[in-house]
Amino acid sequence: MNVYEHQAQYYETDQMGIIHHSNYIRWMESARIWWMKEQGVDYKELERAGIISPVLEVSCQYKTMVHFEDTVLIELKIEKYNGVKLELSYRITDKETGELRSIGSSKHCFLNKDGAPVSLKKAYPEFDRAFSEGINKTIE
């Protein structure tokens, strides 16, 4: 099974010696891009096809702290997908202890370079298939 993991870096810490809260959002974004590639949709391919996928909304609930050199596992799940919009959930746990560190979500859409919505189902069925097959799959 595929696992996305991240080892916390020193530059990600704050004055309290814990990982700064903004980094969790970055980790979720890294997990999303990695997951897309695992599904057969390289973000570069989307861009070459003239598609962008901006973030519409993002949230993160912090449960326990991550420290420098901790390794976290990020589980990603598609919550909703309709060809134009994509909603994901994330669960970040400590690799060593399994302790829950945070949970989050993000919403994205697919647009052409002019900013108009694009239906992957209609215009890019190969991308649509990859996302559709990923529904309810979880990375653990």
Coordinates of C-alpha atoms in Angstrom, one line a residue:
M1 CA 0.0 0.0 0.0
N2 CA 1.2 3.5 -0.8
V3 CA 2.2 5.7 2.1
Y4 CA 2.9 9.4 2.0
E5 CA 5.2 10.4 4.8
H6 CA 7.0 13.5 5.9
Q7 CA 9.8 14.0 8.3
A8 CA 9.5 17.4 10.2
Q9 CA 12.3 19.7 9.4
Y10 CA 14.0 22.2 11.7
Y11 CA 13.0 25.2 9.5
E12 CA 9.4 24.2 10.0
T13 CA 9.5 24.8 13.7
D14 CA 8.5 28.0 15.6
Q15 CA 10.0 29.7 18.7
M16 CA 8.3 27.1 20.9
G17 CA 10.2 24.3 19.2
I18 CA 7.1 22.7 17.6
I19 CA 6.0 22.7 13.9
H20 CA 4.4 25.9 12.9
H21 CA 0.7 25.5 12.2
S22 CA 1.1 26.8 8.6
N23 CA 3.2 23.7 7.6
Y24 CA 0.3 21.3 8.1
I25 CA -1.5 23.0 5.2
R26 CA 1.7 22.6 3.1
W27 CA 1.9 18.9 4.0
M28 CA -1.7 18.4 2.9
E29 CA -0.9 20.1 -0.4
S30 CA 2.2 17.9 -0.9
A31 CA 0.1 14.8 -0.1
R32 CA -2.6 15.9 -2.6
I33 CA 0.0 16.4 -5.4
W34 CA 1.7 13.1 -4.6
W35 CA -1.6 11.2 -4.4
M36 CA -2.7 12.6 -7.8
K37 CA 0.5 11.3 -9.3
E38 CA -0.1 7.9 -7.7
Q39 CA -3.5 7.9 -9.3
G40 CA -1.9 8.6 -12.7
V41 CA -2.6 12.3 -12.8
D42 CA 0.6 14.2 -12.7
Y43 CA -0.1 17.9 -11.9
K44 CA 2.3 18.9 -14.7
E45 CA 0.1 16.9 -17.1
L46 CA -3.0 18.9 -16.0
E47 CA -1.1 22.2 -16.5
R48 CA 0.1 21.1 -20.0
A49 CA -3.5 20.3 -20.8
G50 CA -4.4 23.9 -19.8
I51 CA -6.0 23.0 -16.5
I52 CA -5.4 24.6 -13.2
S53 CA -6.8 23.4 -9.9
P54 CA -7.0 26.3 -7.3
V55 CA -7.8 25.8 -3.7
L56 CA -11.3 27.0 -2.9
E57 CA -11.2 26.2 0.8
V58 CA -8.9 24.6 3.4
S59 CA -9.2 23.7 7.0
C60 CA -7.1 22.1 9.7
Q61 CA -7.8 21.0 13.2
Y62 CA -4.7 20.6 15.4
K63 CA -4.9 17.7 17.8
T64 CA -1.4 17.1 19.1
M65 CA 2.0 18.7 18.4
V66 CA 4.6 17.6 15.9
H67 CA 8.2 18.2 16.8
F68 CA 11.5 18.5 14.8
E69 CA 12.4 15.1 13.2
D70 CA 9.0 13.5 14.0
T71 CA 7.8 11.5 11.0
V72 CA 4.1 11.8 10.1
L73 CA 1.9 9.8 7.8
I74 CA -0.8 11.6 5.8
E75 CA -3.9 9.6 4.8
L76 CA -5.9 11.2 2.0
K77 CA -9.4 10.5 1.0
I78 CA -11.7 11.8 -1.7
E79 CA -14.9 12.9 0.0
K80 CA -16.7 14.3 -3.1
Y81 CA -15.8 14.5 -6.8
N82 CA -18.1 15.5 -9.6
G83 CA -15.7 16.3 -12.5
V84 CA -15.5 20.0 -11.8
K85 CA -14.9 20.1 -8.0
L86 CA -12.8 17.9 -5.7
E87 CA -13.1 17.7 -1.9
L88 CA -10.5 15.8 0.1
S89 CA -10.0 14.9 3.7
Y90 CA -6.6 14.4 5.5
R91 CA -5.6 12.5 8.6
I92 CA -2.1 13.2 9.9
T93 CA -0.7 10.7 12.4
D94 CA 2.7 10.1 14.1
K95 CA 4.5 7.3 12.2
E96 CA 6.0 5.8 15.4
T97 CA 3.1 6.1 17.9
G98 CA 0.1 6.3 15.6
E99 CA -1.1 9.3 17.6
L100 CA -3.4 11.6 15.7
R101 CA -1.7 14.9 15.0
S102 CA -4.3 16.7 12.9
I103 CA -7.2 16.4 10.6
G104 CA -8.0 18.6 7.7
S105 CA -9.9 19.1 4.4
S106 CA -9.5 21.0 1.2
K107 CA -11.8 21.9 -1.7
H108 CA -10.5 22.4 -5.3
C109 CA -12.0 23.0 -8.7
F110 CA -10.7 22.6 -12.2
L111 CA -10.5 25.7 -14.5
N112 CA -9.0 26.5 -17.9
K113 CA -6.3 29.1 -18.2
D114 CA -9.0 31.8 -18.7
G115 CA -10.6 30.9 -15.3
A116 CA -13.7 29.1 -16.7
P117 CA -14.8 25.9 -15.0
V118 CA -13.8 22.7 -16.8
S119 CA -15.6 19.3 -16.6
L120 CA -13.0 16.6 -16.5
K121 CA -15.7 14.1 -17.3
K122 CA -16.4 15.8 -20.6
A123 CA -13.1 17.3 -21.7
Y124 CA -10.5 15.0 -20.1
P125 CA -12.0 11.5 -19.4
E126 CA -8.6 10.0 -18.7
F127 CA -8.1 12.5 -15.8
D128 CA -11.7 11.9 -14.7
R129 CA -11.2 8.2 -14.6
A130 CA -8.2 8.5 -12.3
F131 CA -10.1 10.7 -9.8
S132 CA -13.3 8.5 -10.0
E133 CA -11.3 5.4 -9.2
G134 CA -9.7 7.2 -6.2
I135 CA -13.1 7.8 -4.5
N136 CA -13.1 6.1 -1.1
K137 CA -9.6 4.9 -1.5
T138 CA -7.4 5.8 1.5
I139 CA -3.7 6.1 1.7
E140 CA -2.5 4.4 4.8

